[in-house]
Amino acid sequence: MLASCEDVTPAIAAQPEWGAIGEYAAAPVTDGIVGVGEFEGTERSLEDAAANARLAGELDGSNASLRGELLGRDVHDAQALFKAAAERTAPKKVPPGTC
């Protein structure tokens, strides 16, 4: 993790950019189903997770989240979505001195 723009060296700038995808991106996976299992200290069924996601607006609209999008999907389906997204997206480069 870079502390500031001054930490961007040519070697770092040449690497792909990786970062968090948002606070609503983490999701448990149990028995191959995304959204089922322990989350933030509470064991959740798919129904519990869906109810919480609906209350938080994670399933649609401006608060839609990755966790909401993947809720109830098989983990292999989720992996396929990530692979397809990675194939469409080129990593960002941070040229030195542009911060």
PDB file of N, CA and C in Angstrom:
ATOM      1  N   MET A   1       0.850  -1.177   0.000  1.00  0.00           N
ATOM      2  CA  MET A   1       0.000   0.000   0.000  1.00  0.00           C
ATOM      3  C   MET A   1       0.894   1.239   0.000  1.00  0.00           C
ATOM      4  N   LEU A   2       0.555   2.191  -0.807  1.00  0.00           N
ATOM      5  CA  LEU A   2       1.332   3.415  -0.885  1.00  0.00           C
ATOM      6  C   LEU A   2       0.834   4.402   0.159  1.00  0.00           C
ATOM      7  N   ALA A   3       1.756   5.002   0.884  1.00  0.00           N
ATOM      8  CA  ALA A   3       1.383   5.995   1.889  1.00  0.00           C
ATOM      9  C   ALA A   3       1.060   7.334   1.251  1.00  0.00           C
ATOM     10  N   SER A   4       1.719   7.645   0.149  1.00  0.00           N
ATOM     11  CA  SER A   4       1.483   8.918  -0.527  1.00  0.00           C
ATOM     12  C   SER A   4       1.980   8.817  -1.964  1.00  0.00           C
ATOM     13  N   CYS A   5       1.708   9.846  -2.743  1.00  0.00           N
ATOM     14  CA  CYS A   5       2.168   9.849  -4.141  1.00  0.00           C
ATOM     15  C   CYS A   5       3.686   9.806  -4.234  1.00  0.00           C
ATOM     16  N   GLU A   6       4.376  10.298  -3.229  1.00  0.00           N
ATOM     17  CA  GLU A   6       5.834  10.302  -3.264  1.00  0.00           C
ATOM     18  C   GLU A   6       6.396   8.882  -3.264  1.00  0.00           C
ATOM     19  N   ASP A   7       5.578   7.904  -2.850  1.00  0.00           N
ATOM     20  CA  ASP A   7       6.032   6.519  -2.802  1.00  0.00           C
ATOM     21  C   ASP A   7       5.980   5.831  -4.163  1.00  0.00           C
ATOM     22  N   VAL A   8       5.458   6.488  -5.185  1.00  0.00           N
ATOM     23  CA  VAL A   8       5.337   5.872  -6.506  1.00  0.00           C
ATOM     24  C   VAL A   8       6.692   5.942  -7.207  1.00  0.00           C
ATOM     25  N   THR A   9       7.327   4.807  -7.336  1.00  0.00           N
ATOM     26  CA  THR A   9       8.600   4.698  -8.038  1.00  0.00           C
ATOM     27  C   THR A   9       8.321   4.105  -9.423  1.00  0.00           C
ATOM     28  N   PRO A  10       9.268   4.171 -10.349  1.00  0.00           N
ATOM     29  CA  PRO A  10       9.039   3.549 -11.656  1.00  0.00           C
ATOM     30  C   PRO A  10       8.680   2.065 -11.547  1.00  0.00           C
ATOM     31  N   ALA A  11       9.303   1.349 -10.606  1.00  0.00           N
ATOM     32  CA  ALA A  11       9.002  -0.079 -10.450  1.00  0.00           C
ATOM     33  C   ALA A  11       7.565  -0.281  -9.985  1.00  0.00           C
ATOM     34  N   ILE A  12       7.104   0.544  -9.062  1.00  0.00           N
ATOM     35  CA  ILE A  12       5.722   0.440  -8.585  1.00  0.00           C
ATOM     36  C   ILE A  12       4.760   0.854  -9.687  1.00  0.00           C
ATOM     37  N   ALA A  13       5.074   1.891 -10.411  1.00  0.00           N
ATOM     38  CA  ALA A  13       4.190   2.382 -11.475  1.00  0.00           C
ATOM     39  C   ALA A  13       4.020   1.346 -12.581  1.00  0.00           C
ATOM     40  N   ALA A  14       4.996   0.475 -12.762  1.00  0.00           N
ATOM     41  CA  ALA A  14       4.918  -0.532 -13.811  1.00  0.00           C
ATOM     42  C   ALA A  14       4.044  -1.717 -13.416  1.00  0.00           C
ATOM     43  N   GLN A  15       3.663  -1.823 -12.140  1.00  0.00           N
ATOM     44  CA  GLN A  15       2.842  -2.939 -11.681  1.00  0.00           C
ATOM     45  C   GLN A  15       1.362  -2.641 -11.892  1.00  0.00           C
ATOM     46  N   PRO A  16       0.552  -3.701 -12.057  1.00  0.00           N
ATOM     47  CA  PRO A  16      -0.898  -3.488 -12.156  1.00  0.00           C
ATOM     48  C   PRO A  16      -1.425  -2.858 -10.869  1.00  0.00           C
ATOM     49  N   GLU A  17      -2.496  -2.096 -10.985  1.00  0.00           N
ATOM     50  CA  GLU A  17      -3.100  -1.462  -9.809  1.00  0.00           C
ATOM     51  C   GLU A  17      -4.100  -2.415  -9.180  1.00  0.00           C
ATOM     52  N   TRP A  18      -3.997  -2.614  -7.882  1.00  0.00           N
ATOM     53  CA  TRP A  18      -4.936  -3.430  -7.127  1.00  0.00           C
ATOM     54  C   TRP A  18      -5.413  -2.615  -5.946  1.00  0.00           C
ATOM     55  N   GLY A  19      -6.663  -2.789  -5.592  1.00  0.00           N
ATOM     56  CA  GLY A  19      -7.182  -2.087  -4.424  1.00  0.00           C
ATOM     57  C   GLY A  19      -8.481  -2.707  -3.970  1.00  0.00           C
ATOM     58  N   ALA A  20      -8.985  -2.233  -2.854  1.00  0.00           N
ATOM     59  CA  ALA A  20     -10.249  -2.721  -2.319  1.00  0.00           C
ATOM     60  C   ALA A  20     -11.376  -2.372  -3.275  1.00  0.00           C
ATOM     61  N   ILE A  21     -12.367  -3.234  -3.360  1.00  0.00           N
ATOM     62  CA  ILE A  21     -13.482  -2.965  -4.254  1.00  0.00           C
ATOM     63  C   ILE A  21     -14.705  -2.470  -3.494  1.00  0.00           C
ATOM     64  N   GLY A  22     -14.518  -2.110  -2.253  1.00  0.00           N
ATOM     65  CA  GLY A  22     -15.606  -1.499  -1.506  1.00  0.00           C
ATOM     66  C   GLY A  22     -15.957  -2.260  -0.248  1.00  0.00           C
ATOM     67  N   GLU A  23     -16.567  -1.555   0.675  1.00  0.00           N
ATOM     68  CA  GLU A  23     -16.878  -2.163   1.958  1.00  0.00           C
ATOM     69  C   GLU A  23     -17.936  -3.249   1.825  1.00  0.00           C
ATOM     70  N   TYR A  24     -18.752  -3.221   0.783  1.00  0.00           N
ATOM     71  CA  TYR A  24     -19.787  -4.228   0.582  1.00  0.00           C
ATOM     72  C   TYR A  24     -19.360  -5.291  -0.415  1.00  0.00           C
ATOM     73  N   ALA A  25     -18.077  -5.566  -0.498  1.00  0.00           N
ATOM     74  CA  ALA A  25     -17.584  -6.566  -1.431  1.00  0.00           C
ATOM     75  C   ALA A  25     -17.315  -7.900  -0.754  1.00  0.00           C
ATOM     76  N   ALA A  26     -17.085  -7.909   0.540  1.00  0.00           N
ATOM     77  CA  ALA A  26     -16.781  -9.151   1.249  1.00  0.00           C
ATOM     78  C   ALA A  26     -18.050  -9.970   1.432  1.00  0.00           C
ATOM     79  N   ALA A  27     -17.940 -11.265   1.158  1.00  0.00           N
ATOM     80  CA  ALA A  27     -19.087 -12.156   1.325  1.00  0.00           C
ATOM     81  C   ALA A  27     -18.597 -13.542   1.731  1.00  0.00           C
ATOM     82  N   PRO A  28     -19.312 -14.187   2.634  1.00  0.00           N
ATOM     83  CA  PRO A  28     -18.933 -15.557   2.992  1.00  0.00           C
ATOM     84  C   PRO A  28     -19.328 -16.529   1.882  1.00  0.00           C
ATOM     85  N   VAL A  29     -18.686 -17.681   1.880  1.00  0.00           N
ATOM     86  CA  VAL A  29     -19.031 -18.760   0.955  1.00  0.00           C
ATOM     87  C   VAL A  29     -19.050 -20.045   1.762  1.00  0.00           C
ATOM     88  N   THR A  30     -20.171 -20.740   1.747  1.00  0.00           N
ATOM     89  CA  THR A  30     -20.296 -22.024   2.420  1.00  0.00           C
ATOM     90  C   THR A  30     -20.941 -23.008   1.459  1.00  0.00           C
ATOM     91  N   ASP A  31     -20.367 -24.193   1.374  1.00  0.00           N
ATOM     92  CA  ASP A  31     -20.862 -25.226   0.461  1.00  0.00           C
ATOM     93  C   ASP A  31     -20.990 -24.703  -0.967  1.00  0.00           C
ATOM     94  N   GLY A  32     -20.093 -23.789  -1.346  1.00  0.00           N
ATOM     95  CA  GLY A  32     -20.049 -23.283  -2.701  1.00  0.00           C
ATOM     96  C   GLY A  32     -21.073 -22.222  -3.034  1.00  0.00           C
ATOM     97  N   ILE A  33     -21.818 -21.722  -2.041  1.00  0.00           N
ATOM     98  CA  ILE A  33     -22.837 -20.702  -2.278  1.00  0.00           C
ATOM     99  C   ILE A  33     -22.390 -19.382  -1.660  1.00  0.00           C
ATOM    100  N   VAL A  34     -22.335 -18.335  -2.483  1.00  0.00           N
ATOM    101  CA  VAL A  34     -21.916 -17.012  -2.024  1.00  0.00           C
ATOM    102  C   VAL A  34     -23.025 -16.391  -1.176  1.00  0.00           C
ATOM    103  N   GLY A  35     -22.623 -15.883  -0.005  1.00  0.00           N
ATOM    104  CA  GLY A  35     -23.560 -15.202   0.895  1.00  0.00           C
ATOM    105  C   GLY A  35     -23.985 -16.028   2.080  1.00  0.00           C
ATOM    106  N   VAL A  36     -23.701 -17.325   2.049  1.00  0.00           N
ATOM    107  CA  VAL A  36     -24.101 -18.225   3.128  1.00  0.00           C
ATOM    108  C   VAL A  36     -22.919 -18.445   4.050  1.00  0.00           C
ATOM    109  N   GLY A  37     -23.160 -18.344   5.367  1.00  0.00           N
ATOM    110  CA  GLY A  37     -22.111 -18.629   6.334  1.00  0.00           C
ATOM    111  C   GLY A  37     -21.880 -17.472   7.277  1.00  0.00           C
ATOM    112  N   GLU A  38     -20.757 -17.533   7.993  1.00  0.00           N
ATOM    113  CA  GLU A  38     -20.440 -16.516   8.996  1.00  0.00           C
ATOM    114  C   GLU A  38     -20.037 -15.220   8.323  1.00  0.00           C
ATOM    115  N   PHE A  39     -20.687 -14.143   8.724  1.00  0.00           N
ATOM    116  CA  PHE A  39     -20.350 -12.823   8.225  1.00  0.00           C
ATOM    117  C   PHE A  39     -20.443 -11.843   9.377  1.00  0.00           C
ATOM    118  N   GLU A  40     -19.340 -11.150   9.651  1.00  0.00           N
ATOM    119  CA  GLU A  40     -19.252 -10.180  10.739  1.00  0.00           C
ATOM    120  C   GLU A  40     -19.721 -10.776  12.061  1.00  0.00           C
ATOM    121  N   GLY A  41     -19.312 -12.030  12.309  1.00  0.00           N
ATOM    122  CA  GLY A  41     -19.591 -12.680  13.586  1.00  0.00           C
ATOM    123  C   GLY A  41     -20.950 -13.332  13.705  1.00  0.00           C
ATOM    124  N   THR A  42     -21.740 -13.306  12.646  1.00  0.00           N
ATOM    125  CA  THR A  42     -23.076 -13.899  12.682  1.00  0.00           C
ATOM    126  C   THR A  42     -23.217 -14.922  11.574  1.00  0.00           C
ATOM    127  N   GLU A  43     -23.713 -16.108  11.929  1.00  0.00           N
ATOM    128  CA  GLU A  43     -23.986 -17.146  10.937  1.00  0.00           C
ATOM    129  C   GLU A  43     -25.268 -16.776  10.205  1.00  0.00           C
ATOM    130  N   ARG A  44     -25.209 -16.761   8.864  1.00  0.00           N
ATOM    131  CA  ARG A  44     -26.378 -16.357   8.080  1.00  0.00           C
ATOM    132  C   ARG A  44     -26.742 -17.413   7.052  1.00  0.00           C
ATOM    133  N   SER A  45     -28.042 -17.654   6.964  1.00  0.00           N
ATOM    134  CA  SER A  45     -28.562 -18.489   5.882  1.00  0.00           C
ATOM    135  C   SER A  45     -28.678 -17.599   4.648  1.00  0.00           C
ATOM    136  N   LEU A  46     -28.964 -18.190   3.517  1.00  0.00           N
ATOM    137  CA  LEU A  46     -29.157 -17.411   2.302  1.00  0.00           C
ATOM    138  C   LEU A  46     -30.346 -16.462   2.473  1.00  0.00           C
ATOM    139  N   GLU A  47     -31.388 -16.929   3.140  1.00  0.00           N
ATOM    140  CA  GLU A  47     -32.568 -16.087   3.368  1.00  0.00           C
ATOM    141  C   GLU A  47     -32.217 -14.889   4.247  1.00  0.00           C
ATOM    142  N   ASP A  48     -31.420 -15.132   5.310  1.00  0.00           N
ATOM    143  CA  ASP A  48     -30.985 -14.030   6.191  1.00  0.00           C
ATOM    144  C   ASP A  48     -30.142 -13.024   5.409  1.00  0.00           C
ATOM    145  N   ALA A  49     -29.212 -13.539   4.614  1.00  0.00           N
ATOM    146  CA  ALA A  49     -28.331 -12.662   3.842  1.00  0.00           C
ATOM    147  C   ALA A  49     -29.137 -11.838   2.848  1.00  0.00           C
ATOM    148  N   ALA A  50     -30.116 -12.463   2.198  1.00  0.00           N
ATOM    149  CA  ALA A  50     -30.946 -11.746   1.222  1.00  0.00           C
ATOM    150  C   ALA A  50     -31.779 -10.667   1.918  1.00  0.00           C
ATOM    151  N   ALA A  51     -32.318 -10.986   3.089  1.00  0.00           N
ATOM    152  CA  ALA A  51     -33.111  -9.992   3.832  1.00  0.00           C
ATOM    153  C   ALA A  51     -32.245  -8.808   4.231  1.00  0.00           C
ATOM    154  N   ASN A  52     -31.032  -9.075   4.717  1.00  0.00           N
ATOM    155  CA  ASN A  52     -30.114  -7.985   5.092  1.00  0.00           C
ATOM    156  C   ASN A  52     -29.718  -7.159   3.874  1.00  0.00           C
ATOM    157  N   ALA A  53     -29.480  -7.824   2.756  1.00  0.00           N
ATOM    158  CA  ALA A  53     -29.096  -7.115   1.530  1.00  0.00           C
ATOM    159  C   ALA A  53     -30.243  -6.231   1.036  1.00  0.00           C
ATOM    160  N   ARG A  54     -31.473  -6.742   1.122  1.00  0.00           N
ATOM    161  CA  ARG A  54     -32.632  -5.926   0.712  1.00  0.00           C
ATOM    162  C   ARG A  54     -32.763  -4.688   1.598  1.00  0.00           C
ATOM    163  N   LEU A  55     -32.643  -4.885   2.911  1.00  0.00           N
ATOM    164  CA  LEU A  55     -32.742  -3.753   3.849  1.00  0.00           C
ATOM    165  C   LEU A  55     -31.675  -2.704   3.580  1.00  0.00           C
ATOM    166  N   ALA A  56     -30.480  -3.142   3.222  1.00  0.00           N
ATOM    167  CA  ALA A  56     -29.367  -2.221   2.960  1.00  0.00           C
ATOM    168  C   ALA A  56     -29.416  -1.656   1.545  1.00  0.00           C
ATOM    169  N   GLY A  57     -30.339  -2.121   0.721  1.00  0.00           N
ATOM    170  CA  GLY A  57     -30.427  -1.641  -0.655  1.00  0.00           C
ATOM    171  C   GLY A  57     -29.332  -2.171  -1.553  1.00  0.00           C
ATOM    172  N   GLU A  58     -28.722  -3.293  -1.162  1.00  0.00           N
ATOM    173  CA  GLU A  58     -27.591  -3.834  -1.918  1.00  0.00           C
ATOM    174  C   GLU A  58     -27.989  -4.578  -3.183  1.00  0.00           C
ATOM    175  N   LEU A  59     -29.263  -4.835  -3.372  1.00  0.00           N
ATOM    176  CA  LEU A  59     -29.674  -5.652  -4.506  1.00  0.00           C
ATOM    177  C   LEU A  59     -29.961  -4.850  -5.765  1.00  0.00           C
ATOM    178  N   ASP A  60     -30.281  -3.565  -5.614  1.00  0.00           N
ATOM    179  CA  ASP A  60     -30.529  -2.732  -6.786  1.00  0.00           C
ATOM    180  C   ASP A  60     -30.415  -1.260  -6.414  1.00  0.00           C
ATOM    181  N   GLY A  61     -30.462  -0.428  -7.387  1.00  0.00           N
ATOM    182  CA  GLY A  61     -30.394   1.005  -7.136  1.00  0.00           C
ATOM    183  C   GLY A  61     -28.992   1.507  -6.872  1.00  0.00           C
ATOM    184  N   SER A  62     -28.911   2.682  -6.277  1.00  0.00           N
ATOM    185  CA  SER A  62     -27.616   3.331  -6.086  1.00  0.00           C
ATOM    186  C   SER A  62     -26.741   2.650  -5.041  1.00  0.00           C
ATOM    187  N   ASN A  63     -27.310   1.837  -4.168  1.00  0.00           N
ATOM    188  CA  ASN A  63     -26.521   1.118  -3.164  1.00  0.00           C
ATOM    189  C   ASN A  63     -26.203  -0.312  -3.577  1.00  0.00           C
ATOM    190  N   ALA A  64     -26.506  -0.682  -4.811  1.00  0.00           N
ATOM    191  CA  ALA A  64     -26.235  -2.044  -5.271  1.00  0.00           C
ATOM    192  C   ALA A  64     -24.765  -2.363  -5.043  1.00  0.00           C
ATOM    193  N   SER A  65     -24.503  -3.593  -4.609  1.00  0.00           N
ATOM    194  CA  SER A  65     -23.133  -3.966  -4.265  1.00  0.00           C
ATOM    195  C   SER A  65     -22.734  -5.255  -4.958  1.00  0.00           C
ATOM    196  N   LEU A  66     -21.445  -5.496  -4.970  1.00  0.00           N
ATOM    197  CA  LEU A  66     -20.926  -6.748  -5.498  1.00  0.00           C
ATOM    198  C   LEU A  66     -21.474  -7.911  -4.679  1.00  0.00           C
ATOM    199  N   ARG A  67     -21.515  -7.747  -3.367  1.00  0.00           N
ATOM    200  CA  ARG A  67     -22.046  -8.800  -2.503  1.00  0.00           C
ATOM    201  C   ARG A  67     -23.497  -9.097  -2.876  1.00  0.00           C
ATOM    202  N   GLY A  68     -24.290  -8.066  -3.122  1.00  0.00           N
ATOM    203  CA  GLY A  68     -25.675  -8.261  -3.528  1.00  0.00           C
ATOM    204  C   GLY A  68     -25.786  -8.939  -4.879  1.00  0.00           C
ATOM    205  N   GLU A  69     -24.915  -8.558  -5.795  1.00  0.00           N
ATOM    206  CA  GLU A  69     -24.910  -9.141  -7.143  1.00  0.00           C
ATOM    207  C   GLU A  69     -24.601 -10.635  -7.115  1.00  0.00           C
ATOM    208  N   LEU A  70     -23.710 -11.047  -6.225  1.00  0.00           N
ATOM    209  CA  LEU A  70     -23.268 -12.439  -6.180  1.00  0.00           C
ATOM    210  C   LEU A  70     -24.078 -13.302  -5.220  1.00  0.00           C
ATOM    211  N   LEU A  71     -24.921 -12.701  -4.418  1.00  0.00           N
ATOM    212  CA  LEU A  71     -25.686 -13.393  -3.387  1.00  0.00           C
ATOM    213  C   LEU A  71     -26.456 -14.585  -3.963  1.00  0.00           C
ATOM    214  N   GLY A  72     -26.204 -15.754  -3.401  1.00  0.00           N
ATOM    215  CA  GLY A  72     -26.904 -16.963  -3.807  1.00  0.00           C
ATOM    216  C   GLY A  72     -26.321 -17.673  -5.015  1.00  0.00           C
ATOM    217  N   ARG A  73     -25.322 -17.093  -5.636  1.00  0.00           N
ATOM    218  CA  ARG A  73     -24.698 -17.737  -6.804  1.00  0.00           C
ATOM    219  C   ARG A  73     -23.707 -18.804  -6.356  1.00  0.00           C
ATOM    220  N   ASP A  74     -23.517 -19.758  -7.227  1.00  0.00           N
ATOM    221  CA  ASP A  74     -22.480 -20.758  -7.025  1.00  0.00           C
ATOM    222  C   ASP A  74     -21.124 -20.063  -7.142  1.00  0.00           C
ATOM    223  N   VAL A  75     -20.173 -20.458  -6.319  1.00  0.00           N
ATOM    224  CA  VAL A  75     -18.863 -19.805  -6.308  1.00  0.00           C
ATOM    225  C   VAL A  75     -18.187 -19.882  -7.674  1.00  0.00           C
ATOM    226  N   HIS A  76     -18.449 -20.938  -8.443  1.00  0.00           N
ATOM    227  CA  HIS A  76     -17.845 -21.046  -9.773  1.00  0.00           C
ATOM    228  C   HIS A  76     -18.438 -20.006 -10.726  1.00  0.00           C
ATOM    229  N   ASP A  77     -19.722 -19.697 -10.569  1.00  0.00           N
ATOM    230  CA  ASP A  77     -20.338 -18.627 -11.358  1.00  0.00           C
ATOM    231  C   ASP A  77     -19.689 -17.286 -11.026  1.00  0.00           C
ATOM    232  N   ALA A  78     -19.450 -17.057  -9.724  1.00  0.00           N
ATOM    233  CA  ALA A  78     -18.801 -15.814  -9.299  1.00  0.00           C
ATOM    234  C   ALA A  78     -17.397 -15.715  -9.879  1.00  0.00           C
ATOM    235  N   GLN A  79     -16.652 -16.817  -9.845  1.00  0.00           N
ATOM    236  CA  GLN A  79     -15.303 -16.819 -10.421  1.00  0.00           C
ATOM    237  C   GLN A  79     -15.347 -16.511 -11.911  1.00  0.00           C
ATOM    238  N   ALA A  80     -16.331 -17.026 -12.615  1.00  0.00           N
ATOM    239  CA  ALA A  80     -16.452 -16.771 -14.052  1.00  0.00           C
ATOM    240  C   ALA A  80     -16.731 -15.290 -14.306  1.00  0.00           C
ATOM    241  N   LEU A  81     -17.550 -14.653 -13.452  1.00  0.00           N
ATOM    242  CA  LEU A  81     -17.812 -13.219 -13.600  1.00  0.00           C
ATOM    243  C   LEU A  81     -16.540 -12.409 -13.409  1.00  0.00           C
ATOM    244  N   PHE A  82     -15.736 -12.776 -12.394  1.00  0.00           N
ATOM    245  CA  PHE A  82     -14.479 -12.066 -12.156  1.00  0.00           C
ATOM    246  C   PHE A  82     -13.518 -12.257 -13.322  1.00  0.00           C
ATOM    247  N   LYS A  83     -13.432 -13.469 -13.844  1.00  0.00           N
ATOM    248  CA  LYS A  83     -12.534 -13.737 -14.969  1.00  0.00           C
ATOM    249  C   LYS A  83     -12.950 -12.922 -16.191  1.00  0.00           C
ATOM    250  N   ALA A  84     -14.247 -12.882 -16.467  1.00  0.00           N
ATOM    251  CA  ALA A  84     -14.735 -12.114 -17.617  1.00  0.00           C
ATOM    252  C   ALA A  84     -14.444 -10.626 -17.442  1.00  0.00           C
ATOM    253  N   ALA A  85     -14.617 -10.121 -16.220  1.00  0.00           N
ATOM    254  CA  ALA A  85     -14.330  -8.707 -15.959  1.00  0.00           C
ATOM    255  C   ALA A  85     -12.842  -8.420 -16.131  1.00  0.00           C
ATOM    256  N   ALA A  86     -11.998  -9.325 -15.647  1.00  0.00           N
ATOM    257  CA  ALA A  86     -10.548  -9.126 -15.763  1.00  0.00           C
ATOM    258  C   ALA A  86     -10.110  -9.119 -17.219  1.00  0.00           C
ATOM    259  N   GLU A  87     -10.754  -9.919 -18.044  1.00  0.00           N
ATOM    260  CA  GLU A  87     -10.393  -9.966 -19.464  1.00  0.00           C
ATOM    261  C   GLU A  87     -10.802  -8.693 -20.194  1.00  0.00           C
ATOM    262  N   ARG A  88     -11.814  -7.988 -19.691  1.00  0.00           N
ATOM    263  CA  ARG A  88     -12.279  -6.747 -20.328  1.00  0.00           C
ATOM    264  C   ARG A  88     -11.574  -5.512 -19.797  1.00  0.00           C
ATOM    265  N   THR A  89     -10.840  -5.657 -18.704  1.00  0.00           N
ATOM    266  CA  THR A  89     -10.271  -4.495 -18.029  1.00  0.00           C
ATOM    267  C   THR A  89      -8.755  -4.564 -18.019  1.00  0.00           C
ATOM    268  N   ALA A  90      -8.113  -3.556 -18.541  1.00  0.00           N
ATOM    269  CA  ALA A  90      -6.655  -3.463 -18.482  1.00  0.00           C
ATOM    270  C   ALA A  90      -6.260  -2.832 -17.143  1.00  0.00           C
ATOM    271  N   PRO A  91      -5.228  -3.353 -16.493  1.00  0.00           N
ATOM    272  CA  PRO A  91      -4.775  -2.732 -15.240  1.00  0.00           C
ATOM    273  C   PRO A  91      -4.354  -1.292 -15.462  1.00  0.00           C
ATOM    274  N   LYS A  92      -4.608  -0.456 -14.478  1.00  0.00           N
ATOM    275  CA  LYS A  92      -4.201   0.942 -14.558  1.00  0.00           C
ATOM    276  C   LYS A  92      -2.739   1.077 -14.177  1.00  0.00           C
ATOM    277  N   LYS A  93      -2.058   1.950 -14.834  1.00  0.00           N
ATOM    278  CA  LYS A  93      -0.660   2.258 -14.503  1.00  0.00           C
ATOM    279  C   LYS A  93      -0.616   3.653 -13.889  1.00  0.00           C
ATOM    280  N   VAL A  94       0.264   3.840 -12.943  1.00  0.00           N
ATOM    281  CA  VAL A  94       0.421   5.148 -12.307  1.00  0.00           C
ATOM    282  C   VAL A  94       1.791   5.670 -12.685  1.00  0.00           C
ATOM    283  N   PRO A  95       1.869   6.520 -13.715  1.00  0.00           N
ATOM    284  CA  PRO A  95       3.179   7.029 -14.114  1.00  0.00           C
ATOM    285  C   PRO A  95       3.789   7.895 -13.004  1.00  0.00           C
ATOM    286  N   PRO A  96       5.078   7.760 -12.783  1.00  0.00           N
ATOM    287  CA  PRO A  96       5.735   8.581 -11.767  1.00  0.00           C
ATOM    288  C   PRO A  96       5.525  10.056 -12.064  1.00  0.00           C
ATOM    289  N   GLY A  97       5.319  10.839 -11.007  1.00  0.00           N
ATOM    290  CA  GLY A  97       5.200  12.281 -11.146  1.00  0.00           C
ATOM    291  C   GLY A  97       3.819  12.770 -11.561  1.00  0.00           C
ATOM    292  N   THR A  98       2.835  11.866 -11.674  1.00  0.00           N
ATOM    293  CA  THR A  98       1.505  12.303 -12.086  1.00  0.00           C
ATOM    294  C   THR A  98       0.553  12.505 -10.920  1.00  0.00           C
ATOM    295  N   CYS A  99       0.979  12.218  -9.726  1.00  0.00           N
ATOM    296  CA  CYS A  99       0.107  12.402  -8.555  1.00  0.00           C
ATOM    297  C   CYS A  99      -0.001  13.866  -8.183  1.00  0.00           C
TER     298      CYS A  99
END
